[in-house]
Amino acid sequence: MSLHILSSRGFQPVLVALALFMSACGEPSDPPSDAERARILGDAEIVFVEEKVDFTDEQYDFTGPTSIQALKSIIPPNEFVWYGTSPGDPPPFEEEANGVYKCGSRNQIREVSQLPATIEGIITLQPRYFQRTVYCDSDERFYGSYFIEDSTGGIMVLKESRIEDFYMGDRVRLRVRGLVKYFDTIAVLVSDEEEVISEDNPIYYRNTSRELEEEDAYEVHRIRKKVASLPTNQNFNEMCLIDVDNPDLDSCRKPCAFNNDCESGTCDFGNSQNAVAGYCTTDEGEWLVSLDREIGQRQPRIISRGDILEVTGPVVNSFGLKILVSRAGQMRFVE
């Protein structure tokens, strides 16, 4: 008589329980020593992980029914904090006037007749970007945000979930029902589920040698610069790059309290009121590159100061203009 346990669904829970019981009775194993690890790995070396991302210098030739630029133009240009929603999505707050709702202690949410609006674009950053913003006095965190761009420009889409239903290079359509502007951040606040139109499209980039400007936000730029400071878990995985012919690796993002702390340039405190929060600015130029957590944990060990890197990614204006990297294929060593 033969017993075919693997072919019977009824025995699977028993097998799982038995396997767990047997593993629980085993002795814990010690991690291998350095000598044993060296014997196992032999001549293995740390290499740069390749994650291919297709880029192109050919501009997109499409928009959705509403272009992204037209969507962003809904937001009044002189507002610092602004919230807009579709008339079909009234917020659960007190209505102060027709279509205007009280939002926290000082702000308002306005019904916008142009919403909902359908946009379409290429995903330019993996949907796992962390963005924190304030919504009606409430501190909101979005862990799965991403960037999308059409022929007129780009915008950030706030998303709570980090489950990736699409990837960089996918062409996506979404119906926008709410917008937010919070100081330097302009983003889609509320939208319906995305519809993937096509996959693995090349991402349009602009070659840039100048310093980044506010108008570059949400657009994809490519720079070729020298690494001056490395990304670490102490600086939020942010590295600073300088011009290739600049020999001073210590000039990039040097902290300062007074102007005389800087050999050249001035001590820039940005929007901070903290006297010790400044950085030296120079006439030589500097470029910030922010690696997301997953890239930051596995790539910096093979990036060294003085390396020449070509970096391609969308620009965000968040405590300084910087290029965002969420896939290793956005970075390339230049010999």
mmCIF file of C-alpha atoms in Angstrom:
data_model
loop_
_atom_site.group_PDB
_atom_site.id
_atom_site.type_symbol
_atom_site.label_atom_id
_atom_site.label_comp_id
_atom_site.label_asym_id
_atom_site.label_seq_id
_atom_site.Cartn_x
_atom_site.Cartn_y
_atom_site.Cartn_z
ATOM 1 C CA MET A 1 0.000 0.000 0.000
ATOM 2 C CA SER A 2 1.357 3.407 -0.943
ATOM 3 C CA LEU A 3 0.450 6.732 0.640
ATOM 4 C CA HIS A 4 0.695 9.756 -1.679
ATOM 5 C CA ILE A 5 0.781 12.564 0.868
ATOM 6 C CA LEU A 6 1.902 15.301 -1.530
ATOM 7 C CA SER A 7 -1.025 14.693 -3.836
ATOM 8 C CA SER A 8 -3.641 15.122 -1.121
ATOM 9 C CA ARG A 9 -4.831 18.619 -0.181
ATOM 10 C CA GLY A 10 -6.076 17.320 3.165
ATOM 11 C CA PHE A 11 -2.589 16.425 4.382
ATOM 12 C CA GLN A 12 -0.958 19.793 3.572
ATOM 13 C CA PRO A 13 -1.802 21.492 6.923
ATOM 14 C CA VAL A 14 -0.414 18.432 8.740
ATOM 15 C CA LEU A 15 2.833 18.617 6.774
ATOM 16 C CA VAL A 16 3.193 22.334 7.495
ATOM 17 C CA ALA A 17 2.657 21.769 11.216
ATOM 18 C CA LEU A 18 5.130 18.873 11.206
ATOM 19 C CA ALA A 19 7.750 20.981 9.426
ATOM 20 C CA LEU A 20 7.331 23.805 11.923
ATOM 21 C CA PHE A 21 7.603 21.372 14.835
ATOM 22 C CA MET A 22 10.776 19.804 13.493
ATOM 23 C CA SER A 23 12.408 23.167 12.791
ATOM 24 C CA ALA A 24 11.535 24.386 16.280
ATOM 25 C CA CYS A 25 13.383 21.427 17.801
ATOM 26 C CA GLY A 26 16.597 22.048 15.890
ATOM 27 C CA GLU A 27 19.664 23.727 17.339
ATOM 28 C CA PRO A 28 20.156 27.373 16.264
ATOM 29 C CA SER A 29 23.109 27.744 13.921
ATOM 30 C CA ASP A 30 25.826 30.318 14.460
ATOM 31 C CA PRO A 31 26.632 32.761 11.666
ATOM 32 C CA PRO A 32 29.765 31.859 9.695
ATOM 33 C CA SER A 33 33.060 33.345 10.831
ATOM 34 C CA ASP A 34 34.936 35.827 8.658
ATOM 35 C CA ALA A 35 37.338 33.071 7.611
ATOM 36 C CA GLU A 36 34.473 30.722 6.714
ATOM 37 C CA ARG A 37 32.690 33.482 4.806
ATOM 38 C CA ALA A 38 35.885 34.236 2.869
ATOM 39 C CA ARG A 39 36.287 30.527 2.059
ATOM 40 C CA ILE A 40 32.714 30.316 0.751
ATOM 41 C CA LEU A 41 32.799 33.547 -1.247
ATOM 42 C CA GLY A 42 36.318 33.100 -2.574
ATOM 43 C CA ASP A 43 37.250 35.995 -4.869
ATOM 44 C CA ALA A 44 33.750 37.503 -4.898
ATOM 45 C CA GLU A 45 33.634 41.281 -5.238
ATOM 46 C CA ILE A 46 31.038 43.942 -4.557
ATOM 47 C CA VAL A 47 29.569 45.147 -7.852
ATOM 48 C CA PHE A 48 27.050 47.747 -8.913
ATOM 49 C CA VAL A 49 23.586 46.189 -9.247
ATOM 50 C CA GLU A 50 22.107 46.765 -12.697
ATOM 51 C CA GLU A 51 18.429 47.683 -13.029
ATOM 52 C CA LYS A 52 17.881 48.704 -16.604
ATOM 53 C CA VAL A 53 15.850 51.861 -17.168
ATOM 54 C CA ASP A 54 15.310 53.095 -20.726
ATOM 55 C CA PHE A 55 15.736 56.826 -21.278
ATOM 56 C CA THR A 56 15.352 58.979 -24.383
ATOM 57 C CA ASP A 57 16.077 62.567 -25.401
ATOM 58 C CA GLU A 58 12.937 62.620 -27.562
ATOM 59 C CA GLN A 59 10.110 64.608 -25.984
ATOM 60 C CA TYR A 60 6.732 62.969 -25.416
ATOM 61 C CA ASP A 61 4.067 63.786 -28.000
ATOM 62 C CA PHE A 62 0.930 63.161 -25.941
ATOM 63 C CA THR A 63 -1.227 64.294 -23.043
ATOM 64 C CA GLY A 64 -4.404 62.960 -21.524
ATOM 65 C CA PRO A 65 -7.786 64.674 -21.950
ATOM 66 C CA THR A 66 -6.370 67.240 -19.513
ATOM 67 C CA SER A 67 -2.670 68.056 -19.769
ATOM 68 C CA ILE A 68 -0.589 68.015 -16.601
ATOM 69 C CA GLN A 69 0.305 71.670 -17.111
ATOM 70 C CA ALA A 70 -3.396 72.564 -17.361
ATOM 71 C CA LEU A 71 -4.033 70.558 -14.194
ATOM 72 C CA LYS A 72 -1.344 72.440 -12.274
ATOM 73 C CA SER A 73 -2.631 75.788 -13.566
ATOM 74 C CA ILE A 74 -5.840 75.208 -11.578
ATOM 75 C CA ILE A 75 -3.857 76.111 -8.455
ATOM 76 C CA PRO A 76 -3.611 79.904 -7.907
ATOM 77 C CA PRO A 77 0.070 80.842 -8.402
ATOM 78 C CA ASN A 78 0.378 83.084 -5.341
ATOM 79 C CA GLU A 79 -0.989 80.612 -2.800
ATOM 80 C CA PHE A 80 1.394 79.001 -0.310
ATOM 81 C CA VAL A 81 -1.099 76.490 1.086
ATOM 82 C CA TRP A 82 -4.087 75.493 -1.051
ATOM 83 C CA TYR A 83 -6.469 72.549 -1.287
ATOM 84 C CA GLY A 84 -8.925 71.895 -4.115
ATOM 85 C CA THR A 85 -11.477 69.134 -4.559
ATOM 86 C CA SER A 86 -14.064 67.995 -7.061
ATOM 87 C CA PRO A 87 -17.629 69.221 -6.390
ATOM 88 C CA GLY A 88 -18.589 65.554 -6.264
ATOM 89 C CA ASP A 89 -16.170 64.951 -3.367
ATOM 90 C CA PRO A 90 -17.155 67.491 -0.697
ATOM 91 C CA PRO A 91 -14.836 67.266 2.331
ATOM 92 C CA PRO A 92 -16.292 66.351 5.741
ATOM 93 C CA PHE A 93 -15.822 69.848 7.139
ATOM 94 C CA GLU A 94 -17.940 72.901 7.852
ATOM 95 C CA GLU A 95 -18.980 74.808 4.722
ATOM 96 C CA GLU A 96 -18.123 78.474 5.295
ATOM 97 C CA ALA A 97 -19.431 79.682 1.945
ATOM 98 C CA ASN A 98 -20.736 78.185 -1.274
ATOM 99 C CA GLY A 99 -18.138 75.557 -2.201
ATOM 100 C CA VAL A 100 -15.629 76.718 0.452
ATOM 101 C CA TYR A 101 -14.957 74.552 3.498
ATOM 102 C CA LYS A 102 -13.114 75.245 6.733
ATOM 103 C CA CYS A 103 -9.840 73.323 6.750
ATOM 104 C CA GLY A 104 -8.124 73.256 10.106
ATOM 105 C CA SER A 105 -7.428 76.454 11.983
ATOM 106 C CA ARG A 106 -6.342 78.719 9.123
ATOM 107 C CA ASN A 107 -6.936 77.143 5.709
ATOM 108 C CA GLN A 108 -9.791 76.306 3.366
ATOM 109 C CA ILE A 109 -10.715 73.626 0.849
ATOM 110 C CA ARG A 110 -12.341 74.884 -2.318
ATOM 111 C CA GLU A 111 -14.536 73.037 -4.745
ATOM 112 C CA VAL A 112 -12.964 73.269 -8.204
ATOM 113 C CA SER A 113 -15.186 73.068 -11.264
ATOM 114 C CA GLN A 114 -12.297 71.740 -13.434
ATOM 115 C CA LEU A 115 -12.174 68.580 -11.322
ATOM 116 C CA PRO A 116 -12.359 65.675 -11.791
ATOM 117 C CA ALA A 117 -9.805 65.728 -14.614
ATOM 118 C CA THR A 118 -8.190 62.799 -16.404
ATOM 119 C CA ILE A 119 -4.449 62.942 -17.054
ATOM 120 C CA GLU A 120 -2.103 60.504 -18.738
ATOM 121 C CA GLY A 121 1.666 60.228 -18.556
ATOM 122 C CA ILE A 122 4.826 58.175 -18.117
ATOM 123 C CA ILE A 123 5.809 57.077 -14.603
ATOM 124 C CA THR A 124 9.232 58.614 -13.905
ATOM 125 C CA LEU A 125 9.794 57.393 -10.317
ATOM 126 C CA GLN A 126 8.943 54.090 -8.660
ATOM 127 C CA PRO A 127 5.745 54.407 -6.556
ATOM 128 C CA ARG A 128 7.524 54.199 -3.217
ATOM 129 C CA TYR A 129 8.579 57.818 -2.610
ATOM 130 C CA PHE A 130 7.880 59.048 0.921
ATOM 131 C CA GLN A 131 6.191 62.440 1.098
ATOM 132 C CA ARG A 132 4.887 64.102 4.221
ATOM 133 C CA THR A 133 2.455 66.993 3.982
ATOM 134 C CA VAL A 134 -0.097 68.768 6.158
ATOM 135 C CA TYR A 135 -3.788 68.395 5.415
ATOM 136 C CA CYS A 136 -6.086 70.614 7.471
ATOM 137 C CA ASP A 137 -3.682 70.729 10.453
ATOM 138 C CA SER A 138 -3.168 66.950 10.241
ATOM 139 C CA ASP A 139 0.288 65.564 9.492
ATOM 140 C CA GLU A 140 -0.212 63.083 6.637
ATOM 141 C CA ARG A 141 2.347 60.548 5.396
ATOM 142 C CA PHE A 142 2.303 59.035 1.922
ATOM 143 C CA TYR A 143 4.664 56.082 1.419
ATOM 144 C CA GLY A 144 3.884 55.117 -2.186
ATOM 145 C CA SER A 145 4.018 58.464 -3.989
ATOM 146 C CA TYR A 146 5.328 58.719 -7.543
ATOM 147 C CA PHE A 147 5.937 61.169 -10.396
ATOM 148 C CA ILE A 148 4.175 61.253 -13.765
ATOM 149 C CA GLU A 149 4.979 63.357 -16.853
ATOM 150 C CA ASP A 150 3.427 64.138 -20.245
ATOM 151 C CA SER A 151 4.527 66.484 -23.044
ATOM 152 C CA THR A 152 3.654 69.566 -20.953
ATOM 153 C CA GLY A 153 5.399 68.703 -17.679
ATOM 154 C CA GLY A 154 5.204 66.558 -14.573
ATOM 155 C CA ILE A 155 3.527 66.333 -11.190
ATOM 156 C CA MET A 156 3.723 64.261 -8.003
ATOM 157 C CA VAL A 157 0.903 61.862 -7.126
ATOM 158 C CA LEU A 158 0.436 61.198 -3.409
ATOM 159 C CA LYS A 159 -0.334 57.585 -2.559
ATOM 160 C CA GLU A 160 -0.442 55.774 0.773
ATOM 161 C CA SER A 161 0.220 52.206 -0.355
ATOM 162 C CA ARG A 162 3.664 50.988 -1.396
ATOM 163 C CA ILE A 163 2.216 48.075 -3.373
ATOM 164 C CA GLU A 164 3.656 48.631 -6.842
ATOM 165 C CA ASP A 165 1.011 48.006 -9.498
ATOM 166 C CA PHE A 166 3.135 49.717 -12.157
ATOM 167 C CA TYR A 167 6.753 50.713 -12.711
ATOM 168 C CA MET A 168 9.008 53.384 -14.140
ATOM 169 C CA GLY A 169 8.357 53.709 -17.856
ATOM 170 C CA ASP A 170 4.732 52.568 -17.715
ATOM 171 C CA ARG A 171 2.181 54.854 -19.332
ATOM 172 C CA VAL A 172 -0.671 55.404 -16.887
ATOM 173 C CA ARG A 173 -4.043 57.160 -16.941
ATOM 174 C CA LEU A 174 -5.704 58.447 -13.774
ATOM 175 C CA ARG A 175 -8.724 60.513 -12.816
ATOM 176 C CA VAL A 176 -7.767 63.368 -10.487
ATOM 177 C CA ARG A 177 -10.317 64.439 -7.858
ATOM 178 C CA GLY A 178 -8.198 66.553 -5.523
ATOM 179 C CA LEU A 179 -5.088 68.775 -5.619
ATOM 180 C CA VAL A 180 -2.814 70.262 -2.985
ATOM 181 C CA LYS A 181 -0.138 72.916 -2.848
ATOM 182 C CA TYR A 182 1.881 72.999 0.347
ATOM 183 C CA PHE A 183 4.684 75.546 -0.007
ATOM 184 C CA ASP A 184 7.033 73.989 -2.618
ATOM 185 C CA THR A 185 4.973 70.816 -3.094
ATOM 186 C CA ILE A 186 2.350 70.576 -5.847
ATOM 187 C CA ALA A 187 0.639 67.205 -6.004
ATOM 188 C CA VAL A 188 -2.395 65.124 -6.808
ATOM 189 C CA LEU A 189 -4.055 64.587 -3.435
ATOM 190 C CA VAL A 190 -6.995 62.356 -4.414
ATOM 191 C CA SER A 191 -7.336 60.163 -7.494
ATOM 192 C CA ASP A 192 -9.027 56.998 -8.696
ATOM 193 C CA GLU A 193 -7.110 53.778 -9.288
ATOM 194 C CA GLU A 194 -4.553 54.028 -12.072
ATOM 195 C CA GLU A 195 -5.068 52.376 -15.455
ATOM 196 C CA VAL A 196 -1.918 51.101 -17.163
ATOM 197 C CA ILE A 197 -2.033 51.938 -20.888
ATOM 198 C CA SER A 198 1.348 50.499 -21.912
ATOM 199 C CA GLU A 199 4.538 49.225 -20.269
ATOM 200 C CA ASP A 200 8.298 49.778 -20.556
ATOM 201 C CA ASN A 201 8.260 53.086 -22.425
ATOM 202 C CA PRO A 202 11.490 55.129 -22.569
ATOM 203 C CA ILE A 203 11.552 58.062 -20.153
ATOM 204 C CA TYR A 204 12.261 61.510 -21.573
ATOM 205 C CA TYR A 205 15.113 63.451 -19.953
ATOM 206 C CA ARG A 206 16.805 66.827 -20.359
ATOM 207 C CA ASN A 207 20.607 67.089 -20.324
ATOM 208 C CA THR A 208 21.523 69.644 -17.661
ATOM 209 C CA SER A 209 24.893 71.174 -16.837
ATOM 210 C CA ARG A 210 23.639 74.236 -14.928
ATOM 211 C CA GLU A 211 22.402 74.168 -11.352
ATOM 212 C CA LEU A 212 18.834 73.021 -10.852
ATOM 213 C CA GLU A 213 16.073 75.647 -10.765
ATOM 214 C CA GLU A 214 12.547 75.758 -9.347
ATOM 215 C CA GLU A 215 11.063 75.395 -12.840
ATOM 216 C CA ASP A 216 12.766 71.977 -13.121
ATOM 217 C CA ALA A 217 10.575 70.439 -10.402
ATOM 218 C CA TYR A 218 8.776 67.225 -11.448
ATOM 219 C CA GLU A 219 10.732 67.058 -14.726
ATOM 220 C CA VAL A 220 13.418 64.437 -15.446
ATOM 221 C CA HIS A 221 16.972 65.796 -15.749
ATOM 222 C CA ARG A 222 20.323 64.142 -16.412
ATOM 223 C CA ILE A 223 23.570 65.404 -14.904
ATOM 224 C CA ARG A 224 27.157 64.159 -15.179
ATOM 225 C CA LYS A 225 29.069 65.255 -12.087
ATOM 226 C CA LYS A 226 31.663 64.248 -9.484
ATOM 227 C CA VAL A 227 30.700 62.709 -6.140
ATOM 228 C CA ALA A 228 31.819 64.983 -3.288
ATOM 229 C CA SER A 229 29.842 63.611 -0.338
ATOM 230 C CA LEU A 230 28.399 60.130 0.072
ATOM 231 C CA PRO A 231 24.831 59.085 0.938
ATOM 232 C CA THR A 232 24.472 57.651 4.445
ATOM 233 C CA ASN A 233 21.715 56.927 6.928
ATOM 234 C CA GLN A 234 22.833 60.099 8.706
ATOM 235 C CA ASN A 235 21.970 62.389 5.778
ATOM 236 C CA PHE A 236 18.802 60.653 4.507
ATOM 237 C CA ASN A 237 20.771 58.879 1.733
ATOM 238 C CA GLU A 238 21.553 62.175 0.059
ATOM 239 C CA MET A 239 24.798 62.725 -1.828
ATOM 240 C CA CYS A 240 26.245 65.958 -3.132
ATOM 241 C CA LEU A 241 27.870 66.237 -6.566
ATOM 242 C CA ILE A 242 30.107 68.946 -7.991
ATOM 243 C CA ASP A 243 31.496 69.848 -11.404
ATOM 244 C CA VAL A 244 33.924 67.306 -12.816
ATOM 245 C CA ASP A 245 36.770 69.845 -12.950
ATOM 246 C CA ASN A 246 36.224 71.104 -9.383
ATOM 247 C CA PRO A 247 39.049 69.632 -7.208
ATOM 248 C CA ASP A 248 37.546 70.643 -3.838
ATOM 249 C CA LEU A 249 35.537 67.661 -2.608
ATOM 250 C CA ASP A 250 34.995 69.354 0.771
ATOM 251 C CA SER A 251 33.116 72.326 -0.663
ATOM 252 C CA CYS A 252 29.822 70.477 -1.115
ATOM 253 C CA ARG A 253 27.145 70.980 1.561
ATOM 254 C CA LYS A 254 29.670 72.075 4.165
ATOM 255 C CA PRO A 255 27.760 72.978 7.371
ATOM 256 C CA CYS A 256 28.248 76.477 8.748
ATOM 257 C CA ALA A 257 27.017 78.900 11.384
ATOM 258 C CA PHE A 258 28.575 82.113 10.063
ATOM 259 C CA ASN A 259 29.857 83.414 6.727
ATOM 260 C CA ASN A 260 33.476 83.184 7.891
ATOM 261 C CA ASP A 261 33.006 79.407 8.267
ATOM 262 C CA CYS A 262 33.032 79.224 4.469
ATOM 263 C CA GLU A 263 36.277 79.646 2.557
ATOM 264 C CA SER A 264 34.297 81.114 -0.327
ATOM 265 C CA GLY A 265 30.687 82.099 -0.800
ATOM 266 C CA THR A 266 28.262 82.614 2.065
ATOM 267 C CA CYS A 267 26.449 80.636 4.743
ATOM 268 C CA ASP A 268 22.947 79.928 3.467
ATOM 269 C CA PHE A 269 20.310 79.079 6.076
ATOM 270 C CA GLY A 270 17.477 78.578 3.585
ATOM 271 C CA ASN A 271 14.114 78.817 5.340
ATOM 272 C CA SER A 272 15.529 77.690 8.680
ATOM 273 C CA GLN A 273 15.618 79.952 11.721
ATOM 274 C CA ASN A 274 18.236 77.728 13.354
ATOM 275 C CA ALA A 275 21.637 79.429 13.293
ATOM 276 C CA VAL A 276 23.500 76.116 13.054
ATOM 277 C CA ALA A 277 21.470 74.763 10.117
ATOM 278 C CA GLY A 278 23.277 76.577 7.309
ATOM 279 C CA TYR A 279 25.374 75.268 4.427
ATOM 280 C CA CYS A 280 28.163 77.002 2.565
ATOM 281 C CA THR A 281 27.260 78.087 -0.940
ATOM 282 C CA THR A 282 29.922 78.507 -3.605
ATOM 283 C CA ASP A 283 30.117 79.851 -7.124
ATOM 284 C CA GLU A 284 31.305 76.437 -8.333
ATOM 285 C CA GLY A 285 27.845 74.865 -8.178
ATOM 286 C CA GLU A 286 26.519 71.731 -6.497
ATOM 287 C CA TRP A 287 23.860 69.137 -7.264
ATOM 288 C CA LEU A 288 21.975 67.051 -4.708
ATOM 289 C CA VAL A 289 20.942 63.462 -5.438
ATOM 290 C CA SER A 290 18.584 61.642 -3.070
ATOM 291 C CA LEU A 291 18.557 57.824 -3.092
ATOM 292 C CA ASP A 292 15.475 56.085 -1.794
ATOM 293 C CA ARG A 293 15.947 53.788 1.175
ATOM 294 C CA GLU A 294 16.164 50.535 -0.775
ATOM 295 C CA ILE A 295 18.778 51.885 -3.180
ATOM 296 C CA GLY A 296 20.635 53.599 -0.353
ATOM 297 C CA GLN A 297 21.034 50.355 1.576
ATOM 298 C CA ARG A 298 22.719 48.428 -1.226
ATOM 299 C CA GLN A 299 24.525 50.830 -3.573
ATOM 300 C CA PRO A 300 26.617 53.387 -1.622
ATOM 301 C CA ARG A 301 29.330 50.858 -0.674
ATOM 302 C CA ILE A 302 30.638 50.878 -4.238
ATOM 303 C CA ILE A 303 30.255 54.653 -4.740
ATOM 304 C CA SER A 304 33.339 56.613 -3.683
ATOM 305 C CA ARG A 305 34.169 60.279 -3.374
ATOM 306 C CA GLY A 306 35.667 61.492 -6.625
ATOM 307 C CA ASP A 307 33.689 59.054 -8.807
ATOM 308 C CA ILE A 308 32.091 60.543 -11.901
ATOM 309 C CA LEU A 309 28.408 59.625 -12.053
ATOM 310 C CA GLU A 310 25.720 60.154 -14.650
ATOM 311 C CA VAL A 311 22.416 60.481 -12.805
ATOM 312 C CA THR A 312 18.975 60.716 -14.423
ATOM 313 C CA GLY A 313 15.759 61.297 -12.510
ATOM 314 C CA PRO A 314 12.905 63.632 -11.648
ATOM 315 C CA VAL A 315 13.599 66.796 -9.678
ATOM 316 C CA VAL A 316 11.832 67.604 -6.421
ATOM 317 C CA ASN A 317 11.940 70.858 -4.463
ATOM 318 C CA SER A 318 12.106 69.647 -0.870
ATOM 319 C CA PHE A 319 14.609 71.371 1.423
ATOM 320 C CA GLY A 320 16.562 72.152 -1.729
ATOM 321 C CA LEU A 321 16.305 71.048 -5.332
ATOM 322 C CA LYS A 322 17.451 67.471 -5.836
ATOM 323 C CA ILE A 323 17.256 64.576 -8.270
ATOM 324 C CA LEU A 324 15.459 61.489 -6.974
ATOM 325 C CA VAL A 325 16.741 57.952 -7.584
ATOM 326 C CA SER A 326 14.572 54.876 -6.990
ATOM 327 C CA ARG A 327 16.268 52.379 -9.342
ATOM 328 C CA ALA A 328 19.960 51.607 -9.787
ATOM 329 C CA GLY A 329 19.581 52.054 -13.549
ATOM 330 C CA GLN A 330 19.219 55.794 -12.969
ATOM 331 C CA MET A 331 22.932 55.954 -12.079
ATOM 332 C CA ARG A 332 25.886 55.091 -14.277
ATOM 333 C CA PHE A 333 29.627 55.298 -13.653
ATOM 334 C CA VAL A 334 31.516 57.364 -16.215
ATOM 335 C CA GLU A 335 35.053 56.194 -16.941
#
